[in-house]
Each structure stands twice: as C-alpha cells, then as structure tokens.
GROMACS .gro file of C-alpha atoms in nm:
model
  348
    1MET     CA    1  -0.006   0.003  -0.012
    2ILE     CA    2   0.290   0.233   0.071
    3LEU     CA    3   0.452   0.160  -0.256
    4ILE     CA    4   0.124   0.247  -0.439
    5ALA     CA    5   0.077   0.561  -0.267
    6ILE     CA    6   0.441   0.654  -0.352
    7ALA     CA    7   0.386   0.563  -0.727
    8GLN     CA    8   0.062   0.776  -0.722
    9GLN     CA    9   0.270   1.085  -0.609
   10LEU     CA   10   0.547   1.012  -0.867
   11LEU     CA   11   0.313   0.980  -1.159
   12PRO     CA   12   0.295   1.337  -1.260
   13TYR     CA   13   0.673   1.353  -1.280
   14ILE     CA   14   0.739   1.031  -1.471
   15PHE     CA   15   0.479   1.072  -1.746
   16ILE     CA   16   0.517   1.449  -1.796
   17GLY     CA   17   0.346   1.546  -2.128
   18PHE     CA   18   0.120   1.237  -2.124
   19PRO     CA   19  -0.188   1.331  -1.919
   20SER     CA   20  -0.400   1.054  -2.067
   21PHE     CA   21  -0.158   0.797  -1.934
   22ILE     CA   22  -0.158   0.960  -1.599
   23ASP     CA   23  -0.530   0.929  -1.573
   24ILE     CA   24  -0.544   0.571  -1.669
   25ILE     CA   25  -0.256   0.464  -1.435
   26THR     CA   26  -0.401   0.680  -1.153
   27LYS     CA   27  -0.720   0.467  -1.189
   28LEU     CA   28  -0.528   0.135  -1.203
   29LEU     CA   29  -0.338   0.248  -0.889
   30GLY     CA   30  -0.649   0.331  -0.704
   31ILE     CA   31  -0.811  -0.005  -0.789
   32LEU     CA   32  -0.477  -0.177  -0.662
   33MET     CA   33  -0.503   0.027  -0.341
   34ILE     CA   34  -0.864  -0.088  -0.304
   35PHE     CA   35  -0.760  -0.455  -0.340
   36ALA     CA   36  -0.472  -0.414  -0.092
   37ILE     CA   37  -0.705  -0.276   0.168
   38TYR     CA   38  -0.950  -0.540   0.093
   39GLY     CA   39  -0.673  -0.811   0.150
   40VAL     CA   40  -0.569  -0.654   0.483
   41ALA     CA   41  -0.945  -0.633   0.597
   42ASN     CA   42  -1.006  -0.996   0.485
   43ALA     CA   43  -0.694  -1.119   0.670
   44LEU     CA   44  -0.802  -0.940   0.988
   45LEU     CA   45  -1.155  -1.108   0.954
   46LYS     CA   46  -0.997  -1.456   0.931
   47THR     CA   47  -0.764  -1.383   1.216
   48LEU     CA   48  -1.079  -1.276   1.417
   49ARG     CA   49  -1.250  -1.603   1.319
   50ASP     CA   50  -0.967  -1.821   1.440
   51ILE     CA   51  -0.946  -1.644   1.774
   52LEU     CA   52  -1.326  -1.653   1.830
   53ARG     CA   53  -1.306  -2.030   1.730
   54SER     CA   54  -1.049  -2.104   1.999
   55SER     CA   55  -1.247  -1.920   2.262
   56LYS     CA   56  -1.469  -2.134   2.490
   57ALA     CA   57  -1.745  -1.865   2.493
   58PHE     CA   58  -1.768  -1.891   2.106
   59LEU     CA   59  -1.691  -2.256   2.074
   60ASP     CA   60  -2.060  -2.367   1.997
   61LYS     CA   61  -2.176  -2.042   1.834
   62PRO     CA   62  -2.227  -2.006   1.452
   63VAL     CA   63  -1.922  -1.761   1.421
   64ASP     CA   64  -1.883  -1.830   1.044
   65SER     CA   65  -2.220  -1.697   0.964
   66TYR     CA   66  -2.153  -1.358   1.106
   67LEU     CA   67  -1.815  -1.336   0.950
   68GLN     CA   68  -1.926  -1.437   0.617
   69VAL     CA   69  -2.189  -1.157   0.645
   70LEU     CA   70  -1.899  -0.921   0.716
   71GLN     CA   71  -1.715  -1.046   0.422
   72ILE     CA   72  -2.007  -1.013   0.196
   73PHE     CA   73  -2.043  -0.656   0.314
   74LEU     CA   74  -1.666  -0.599   0.258
   75ILE     CA   75  -1.690  -0.721  -0.105
   76PHE     CA   76  -2.004  -0.503  -0.167
   77VAL     CA   77  -1.802  -0.199  -0.046
   78VAL     CA   78  -1.500  -0.296  -0.253
   79GLY     CA   79  -1.712  -0.344  -0.572
   80THR     CA   80  -1.874  -0.008  -0.516
   81LEU     CA   81  -1.536   0.165  -0.476
   82ILE     CA   82  -1.398  -0.005  -0.793
   83VAL     CA   83  -1.705   0.116  -1.004
   84SER     CA   84  -1.672   0.463  -0.862
   85ALA     CA   85  -1.309   0.463  -0.935
   86VAL     CA   86  -1.356   0.335  -1.305
   87THR     CA   87  -1.655   0.557  -1.387
   88GLY     CA   88  -1.532   0.866  -1.201
   89ASN     CA   89  -1.872   0.892  -1.024
   90SER     CA   90  -1.948   0.941  -0.659
   91PRO     CA   91  -2.012   0.595  -0.470
   92TRP     CA   92  -2.338   0.746  -0.347
   93SER     CA   93  -2.480   0.788  -0.698
   94PHE     CA   94  -2.395   0.423  -0.770
   95LEU     CA   95  -2.577   0.325  -0.461
   96VAL     CA   96  -2.880   0.527  -0.567
   97SER     CA   97  -2.891   0.357  -0.895
   98LEU     CA   98  -2.840   0.024  -0.722
   99GLY     CA   99  -3.156   0.091  -0.520
  100ALA     CA  100  -3.367   0.044  -0.844
  101ALA     CA  101  -3.223  -0.316  -0.888
  102SER     CA  102  -3.299  -0.413  -0.519
  103ALA     CA  103  -3.576  -0.668  -0.615
  104ILE     CA  104  -3.329  -0.857  -0.847
  105LEU     CA  105  -3.048  -0.837  -0.567
  106MET     CA  106  -3.325  -0.991  -0.318
  107LEU     CA  107  -3.370  -1.291  -0.560
  108VAL     CA  108  -2.993  -1.341  -0.611
  109PHE     CA  109  -2.903  -1.318  -0.242
  110LYS     CA  110  -3.229  -1.492  -0.117
  111ASP     CA  111  -3.047  -1.796   0.036
  112THR     CA  112  -2.789  -1.557   0.188
  113ILE     CA  113  -3.045  -1.349   0.350
  114LEU     CA  114  -3.244  -1.641   0.483
  115GLY     CA  115  -2.925  -1.813   0.613
  116PHE     CA  116  -2.842  -1.489   0.784
  117VAL     CA  117  -3.166  -1.443   0.948
  118ALA     CA  118  -3.167  -1.823   1.050
  119SER     CA  119  -2.822  -1.792   1.203
  120ILE     CA  120  -2.912  -1.502   1.413
  121GLN     CA  121  -3.248  -1.673   1.543
  122VAL     CA  122  -3.058  -1.999   1.600
  123SER     CA  123  -2.798  -1.819   1.811
  124ALA     CA  124  -3.057  -1.592   2.001
  125ASN     CA  125  -3.283  -1.894   2.075
  126ASP     CA  126  -2.993  -2.129   2.141
  127SER     CA  127  -3.197  -2.406   1.942
  128VAL     CA  128  -2.875  -2.563   1.806
  129ARG     CA  129  -2.508  -2.537   1.888
  130VAL     CA  130  -2.191  -2.679   1.704
  131GLY     CA  131  -2.134  -3.023   1.857
  132ASP     CA  132  -2.529  -3.090   1.905
  133TRP     CA  133  -2.658  -3.437   1.821
  134ILE     CA  134  -2.966  -3.346   1.592
  135GLU     CA  135  -3.204  -3.568   1.399
  136MET     CA  136  -3.385  -3.469   1.080
  137PRO     CA  137  -3.521  -3.784   0.894
  138LYS     CA  138  -3.652  -3.580   0.605
  139TYR     CA  139  -3.286  -3.502   0.509
  140GLY     CA  140  -3.115  -3.814   0.626
  141VAL     CA  141  -2.953  -3.625   0.923
  142ASP     CA  142  -2.877  -3.817   1.232
  143GLY     CA  143  -2.542  -3.692   1.398
  144ASP     CA  144  -2.332  -3.426   1.532
  145ILE     CA  145  -2.322  -3.062   1.409
  146LEU     CA  146  -1.969  -2.989   1.274
  147GLN     CA  147  -2.026  -2.633   1.139
  148ILE     CA  148  -2.307  -2.365   1.117
  149ASN     CA  149  -2.218  -2.108   0.849
  150LEU     CA  150  -2.427  -1.842   0.632
  151ASN     CA  151  -2.556  -2.087   0.373
  152ASN     CA  152  -2.555  -2.434   0.517
  153VAL     CA  153  -2.511  -2.661   0.835
  154ARG     CA  154  -2.265  -2.960   0.797
  155VAL     CA  155  -2.361  -3.251   1.002
  156GLN     CA  156  -2.170  -3.572   1.054
  157ASN     CA  157  -2.381  -3.879   1.069
  158TRP     CA  158  -2.298  -4.175   1.298
  159ASP     CA  159  -2.200  -4.364   0.982
  160LYS     CA  160  -1.935  -4.106   0.942
  161THR     CA  161  -2.112  -3.957   0.614
  162ILE     CA  162  -2.136  -3.575   0.600
  163VAL     CA  163  -2.474  -3.418   0.523
  164THR     CA  164  -2.506  -3.058   0.429
  165ILE     CA  165  -2.840  -2.877   0.466
  166PRO     CA  166  -2.954  -2.526   0.413
  167THR     CA  167  -2.925  -2.308   0.746
  168TYR     CA  168  -3.285  -2.185   0.708
  169THR     CA  169  -3.422  -2.545   0.726
  170LEU     CA  170  -3.350  -2.522   1.106
  171LEU     CA  171  -3.630  -2.265   1.120
  172SER     CA  172  -3.857  -2.396   0.835
  173ASP     CA  173  -3.852  -2.763   0.932
  174SER     CA  174  -3.868  -2.942   1.278
  175PHE     CA  175  -3.581  -3.134   1.411
  176LYS     CA  176  -3.492  -3.333   1.715
  177ASN     CA  177  -3.202  -3.213   1.943
  178TYR     CA  178  -3.046  -3.455   2.191
  179ARG     CA  179  -2.880  -3.188   2.384
  180GLY     CA  180  -3.127  -3.218   2.662
  181MET     CA  181  -3.064  -3.597   2.703
  182GLN     CA  182  -2.689  -3.526   2.711
  183GLU     CA  183  -2.716  -3.255   2.979
  184SER     CA  184  -2.946  -3.454   3.194
  185GLY     CA  185  -2.691  -3.719   3.247
  186GLY     CA  186  -2.921  -4.002   3.155
  187ARG     CA  187  -3.026  -4.184   2.845
  188ARG     CA  188  -3.370  -4.349   2.819
  189ILE     CA  189  -3.443  -4.730   2.797
  190LYS     CA  190  -3.772  -4.781   2.649
  191ARG     CA  191  -3.819  -5.157   2.547
  192SER     CA  192  -4.062  -5.421   2.613
  193ILE     CA  193  -4.075  -5.791   2.685
  194ASN     CA  194  -4.367  -5.952   2.520
  195ILE     CA  195  -4.521  -6.200   2.763
  196LYS     CA  196  -4.736  -6.510   2.630
  197ILE     CA  197  -5.071  -6.431   2.786
  198SER     CA  198  -5.166  -6.791   2.817
  199THR     CA  199  -4.880  -6.844   3.092
  200ILE     CA  200  -5.020  -6.572   3.313
  201ARG     CA  201  -5.202  -6.717   3.620
  202TYR     CA  202  -5.240  -6.706   4.005
  203LEU     CA  203  -4.963  -6.840   4.215
  204SER     CA  204  -5.016  -7.109   4.488
  205ASN     CA  205  -4.882  -7.058   4.847
  206GLU     CA  206  -4.604  -7.315   4.777
  207GLU     CA  207  -4.492  -7.115   4.474
  208ILE     CA  208  -4.497  -6.780   4.663
  209GLN     CA  209  -4.273  -6.929   4.931
  210GLU     CA  210  -4.035  -7.068   4.683
  211LEU     CA  211  -4.020  -6.711   4.503
  212LYS     CA  212  -3.978  -6.552   4.856
  213LYS     CA  213  -3.620  -6.710   4.838
  214ILE     CA  214  -3.532  -6.447   4.575
  215ALA     CA  215  -3.362  -6.179   4.784
  216LEU     CA  216  -3.463  -5.883   4.568
  217LEU     CA  217  -3.833  -6.007   4.581
  218ALA     CA  218  -3.868  -6.107   4.951
  219PRO     CA  219  -3.947  -5.765   5.092
  220TYR     CA  220  -4.214  -5.713   4.826
  221ILE     CA  221  -4.366  -6.052   4.876
  222GLU     CA  222  -4.386  -6.003   5.254
  223LYS     CA  223  -4.550  -5.672   5.211
  224ARG     CA  224  -4.818  -5.796   4.978
  225GLU     CA  225  -4.892  -6.103   5.174
  226LYS     CA  226  -4.983  -5.870   5.476
  227GLU     CA  227  -5.198  -5.652   5.249
  228ILE     CA  228  -5.376  -5.937   5.081
  229LYS     CA  229  -5.445  -6.112   5.394
  230GLU     CA  230  -5.593  -5.805   5.557
  231TYR     CA  231  -5.811  -5.723   5.266
  232ASN     CA  232  -5.942  -6.084   5.236
  233GLU     CA  233  -6.037  -6.108   5.598
  234GLN     CA  234  -6.200  -5.770   5.601
  235ASN     CA  235  -6.423  -5.852   5.299
  236LYS     CA  236  -6.468  -6.226   5.413
  237VAL     CA  237  -6.340  -6.354   5.083
  238ASP     CA  238  -6.429  -6.728   4.999
  239PRO     CA  239  -6.065  -6.863   4.936
  240THR     CA  240  -6.208  -7.167   4.752
  241VAL     CA  241  -6.254  -6.976   4.430
  242LEU     CA  242  -5.937  -6.812   4.308
  243VAL     CA  243  -6.091  -6.509   4.145
  244ASN     CA  244  -6.233  -6.400   4.472
  245GLY     CA  245  -6.048  -6.117   4.651
  246ARG     CA  246  -5.690  -6.056   4.608
  247ARG     CA  247  -5.409  -6.290   4.499
  248MET     CA  248  -5.056  -6.261   4.357
  249THR     CA  249  -4.994  -6.351   4.006
  250ASN     CA  250  -4.676  -6.459   3.843
  251ILE     CA  251  -4.672  -6.148   3.599
  252GLY     CA  252  -4.719  -5.909   3.908
  253LEU     CA  253  -4.425  -6.058   4.081
  254PHE     CA  254  -4.218  -6.064   3.776
  255ARG     CA  255  -4.300  -5.696   3.726
  256ALA     CA  256  -4.200  -5.621   4.091
  257TYR     CA  257  -3.888  -5.823   4.044
  258ILE     CA  258  -3.785  -5.606   3.722
  259LYS     CA  259  -3.835  -5.288   3.934
  260ALA     CA  260  -3.638  -5.411   4.224
  261TYR     CA  261  -3.363  -5.527   4.005
  262ALA     CA  262  -3.352  -5.175   3.824
  263VAL     CA  263  -3.351  -4.985   4.157
  264GLN     CA  264  -3.046  -5.181   4.281
  265ASN     CA  265  -2.868  -5.159   3.957
  266PRO     CA  266  -2.569  -4.896   3.978
  267ASP     CA  267  -2.593  -4.820   3.621
  268ILE     CA  268  -2.946  -4.692   3.635
  269HIS     CA  269  -3.026  -4.333   3.703
  270GLN     CA  270  -3.236  -4.332   4.031
  271GLN     CA  271  -3.326  -3.953   4.020
  272LEU     CA  272  -3.504  -3.976   3.677
  273THR     CA  273  -3.822  -4.174   3.583
  274LEU     CA  274  -3.808  -4.538   3.654
  275LEU     CA  275  -4.109  -4.748   3.601
  276VAL     CA  276  -4.217  -5.100   3.475
  277ARG     CA  277  -4.555  -5.105   3.317
  278GLN     CA  278  -4.810  -5.314   3.110
  279LEU     CA  279  -4.901  -5.180   2.766
  280ALA     CA  280  -5.222  -5.291   2.580
  281PRO     CA  281  -5.214  -5.649   2.481
  282ASN     CA  282  -5.182  -5.732   2.109
  283GLU     CA  283  -5.124  -6.012   1.870
  284HIS     CA  284  -4.779  -6.042   2.013
  285GLY     CA  285  -4.887  -6.099   2.384
  286LEU     CA  286  -4.869  -5.874   2.673
  287PRO     CA  287  -4.591  -5.611   2.637
  288LEU     CA  288  -4.414  -5.545   2.974
  289GLU     CA  289  -4.236  -5.216   2.921
  290LEU     CA  290  -3.914  -5.098   3.094
  291TYR     CA  291  -3.892  -4.726   3.111
  292MET     CA  292  -3.583  -4.581   3.277
  293PHE     CA  293  -3.255  -4.406   3.220
  294THR     CA  294  -2.892  -4.513   3.243
  295LYS     CA  295  -2.648  -4.298   3.425
  296GLY     CA  296  -2.435  -4.219   3.140
  297THR     CA  297  -2.520  -4.097   2.795
  298GLN     CA  298  -2.235  -4.276   2.600
  299TRP     CA  299  -2.382  -4.500   2.325
  300SER     CA  300  -2.165  -4.801   2.408
  301PHE     CA  301  -2.217  -4.758   2.773
  302PHE     CA  302  -2.597  -4.729   2.725
  303GLU     CA  303  -2.620  -5.036   2.492
  304ASP     CA  304  -2.407  -5.257   2.727
  305THR     CA  305  -2.630  -5.162   3.015
  306MET     CA  306  -2.956  -5.229   2.841
  307SER     CA  307  -2.823  -5.553   2.703
  308ASP     CA  308  -2.710  -5.670   3.056
  309ILE     CA  309  -3.047  -5.591   3.207
  310PHE     CA  310  -3.240  -5.793   2.934
  311ASP     CA  311  -2.991  -6.086   2.935
  312HIS     CA  312  -3.061  -6.123   3.298
  313LEU     CA  313  -3.465  -6.079   3.263
  314PHE     CA  314  -3.481  -6.321   2.982
  315ALA     CA  315  -3.290  -6.578   3.180
  316ALA     CA  316  -3.498  -6.501   3.500
  317ILE     CA  317  -3.843  -6.533   3.347
  318LYS     CA  318  -3.867  -6.896   3.371
  319TYR     CA  319  -3.848  -6.877   3.752
  320PHE     CA  320  -4.192  -6.717   3.735
  321ASP     CA  321  -4.347  -6.984   3.502
  322LEU     CA  322  -4.393  -6.715   3.221
  323GLU     CA  323  -4.285  -6.736   2.853
  324VAL     CA  324  -4.174  -6.476   2.617
  325PHE     CA  325  -4.404  -6.470   2.317
  326GLU     CA  326  -4.243  -6.585   1.996
  327LEU     CA  327  -4.389  -6.655   1.654
  328PRO     CA  328  -4.414  -7.018   1.553
  329ALA     CA  329  -4.060  -7.162   1.525
  330SER     CA  330  -3.940  -7.470   1.352
  331ASP     CA  331  -3.956  -7.662   1.691
  332ASP     CA  332  -4.323  -7.560   1.741
  333LEU     CA  333  -4.427  -7.690   1.390
  334ARG     CA  334  -4.248  -8.021   1.451
  335LYS     CA  335  -4.420  -8.062   1.781
  336HIS     CA  336  -4.741  -7.987   1.629
  337LEU     CA  337  -4.692  -8.242   1.341
  338ASN     CA  338  -4.575  -8.504   1.579
  339GLN     CA  339  -4.891  -8.462   1.789
  340LYS     CA  340  -5.105  -8.467   1.476
  341HIS     CA  341  -4.943  -8.808   1.356
  342SER     CA  342  -4.932  -8.982   1.695
  343PRO     CA  343  -5.091  -9.312   1.737
  344SER     CA  344  -5.350  -9.170   1.977
  345MET     CA  345  -5.457  -8.920   1.732
  346LEU     CA  346  -5.505  -9.184   1.439
  347LYS     CA  347  -5.748  -9.392   1.660
  348PRO     CA  348  -6.117  -9.361   1.528
   0.00000   0.00000   0.00000
C-alpha cells in the first residue's frame, strides 16, 4: 500500500506530457489500493474468526455465519469503490442507482439473506449449537453438527457420512435435538418384553414361598402378603374360588422383580423416571415395558447396560413360570406335526 501511494505521487513527474496515461494509471493504482485494503481487512476477519473459534465462549456459536456476512459486506463496499473509481462517479450515485435493482438483488441473495436470519435466530434462541446431536429424517440427518455457516449446516452422521443442509431449514422444518438428554446425564431405556398371555396365572402358596427365596423379591412379597391377608379377611373372601379377593400372580411378581432389579442396579439413574408398566395386549402378547434411564449417555455404555438388563431378565423369566411370546418356530411346527401323527390321534 505504501508503494502504491508513492507511485501515485510520482506519476506526474514520470509521465510529463502524457496526461492521458497519468489518468489511466491513476485509476489502476486506485483499484490496486482498494484490493490491497480489502486483502488486509479480509486477513483481519480470518484472524478474528480463528481467535473466536479457539475461545470457549464462542466454541458452539455460528461464528462463520457472522463473519461471512462481514465478508459479503466488505466485497460489496470494494465493488462499489471500484465501480466509482472506473466511472469517476461518486459511490453514493452508484448506490442510488443500485436501489432500483434491489428486487433483483433480493432474488440473487435470497439464500444468503435467509441463512443470515436463520443464523441470528438459531443463536438467539440457542436452539442448536456446534457439537449438538440432531435428527432430521427428512434430510437423512442423524449426527453431530460440525459447522454452522451463512448458507448451510454440516452434520456428520454416525456412519461418518457428511450431510449438508441449508441453514434456514433449522427454522422452516422441525428437528430433534438430543442436547437435553446429554445435559440430563441419563439416556432413556424404553423396551418391552412380550409375555405369552396363556402363561399368566395365579400363584399357589407353595410357589409364593419358593419365590420368596429370591432376595430382591422377598420384601415385596412379605408386604403384599400382609395387604392381601388384611383385605381378604375384612371382606370375608371365599378362598375356594381363586378369582375372589386379592391374590398374587406370576406376572405381578415378575414386574415387581424387574423394578427391584433396576432400583439396585448401579448403572440406572435413580433420580430420573423409573417404572415398569403393562401396555395394551396385542397379537404379540402382553408387552411389559421397561422405562428408565442409564446413568451415562455414551452410546456404548447405554447399549451395554440395556443388554445386561435384558440378558438377565430373559434368563430369570422361567422362575416365574412365564414365557416370552415368539412367532411359531420350527420346533413348534415339529411338535404340532408329531402330535397330529401320534398313534392316539390316529385312533377312530
């Protein structure tokens, strides 16, 4: 820039007697000066971007969007000054004439304007941040946000693919943000065991005493025995008919066992919702749903914890004389065919 300024001062002495050359070279040097100033300003903006990116306060903010707006504004100013230098007119006259073409400019920069507005609203509402896990099935998005800039958002899916979506879709379309789950410190388990309904029944006293040997279940059984005895005595229930009064069922005790097992599990979050409930019966049996949260949100820890719980429950269900519902397997068909062709079935 200093050399350009010196050259501008020396022009009248170098090209004495050539006023037309002086005028042309003066304009060229003026344009070079504008580009030099633009280069310095652009370098300062990039330096500012790197400083903000390294700051914890701006680590999850859409810094690129704001800096891109400044860069666009800078380019617009440079373009205006260059046109003014070439034509010899005032920059203001150029801007006035540009106002007539504002409708065309709005169409050309529509995505940029929408992206800028979206970036401001996203930042102001704190709806998403860099590093958030978001899900947008419509666009095949299911992963962490890598970058939010003026025109698009870059997301890395869990399969390591990169998806790029327009920034304004964060306002125009709905999305799921898992930040709340990560900040809560717990990840939800919501899975059911389908119980074969024909195996649900009342338990005899002998079976109840046998199940009382299960350490986790003993306190619950003792409490229920007292409650049932008091209720049946107060209402003078006829014990010879099982449906009279209150009785314990195998599925009721299994449900109580699942809850007791979850309560004592060190990997289950005890301050968040923890329940075991029955859902509506369907063609796959009676769903017994586990609804609880793990203590950590890491995917591998979550999957390991959930698998350990269900491994145990599938092995423990036989102690309650219950069966998990399964669609007919080859063994079931083989048993059915053997029964159909047994000698007793062939007798007239």
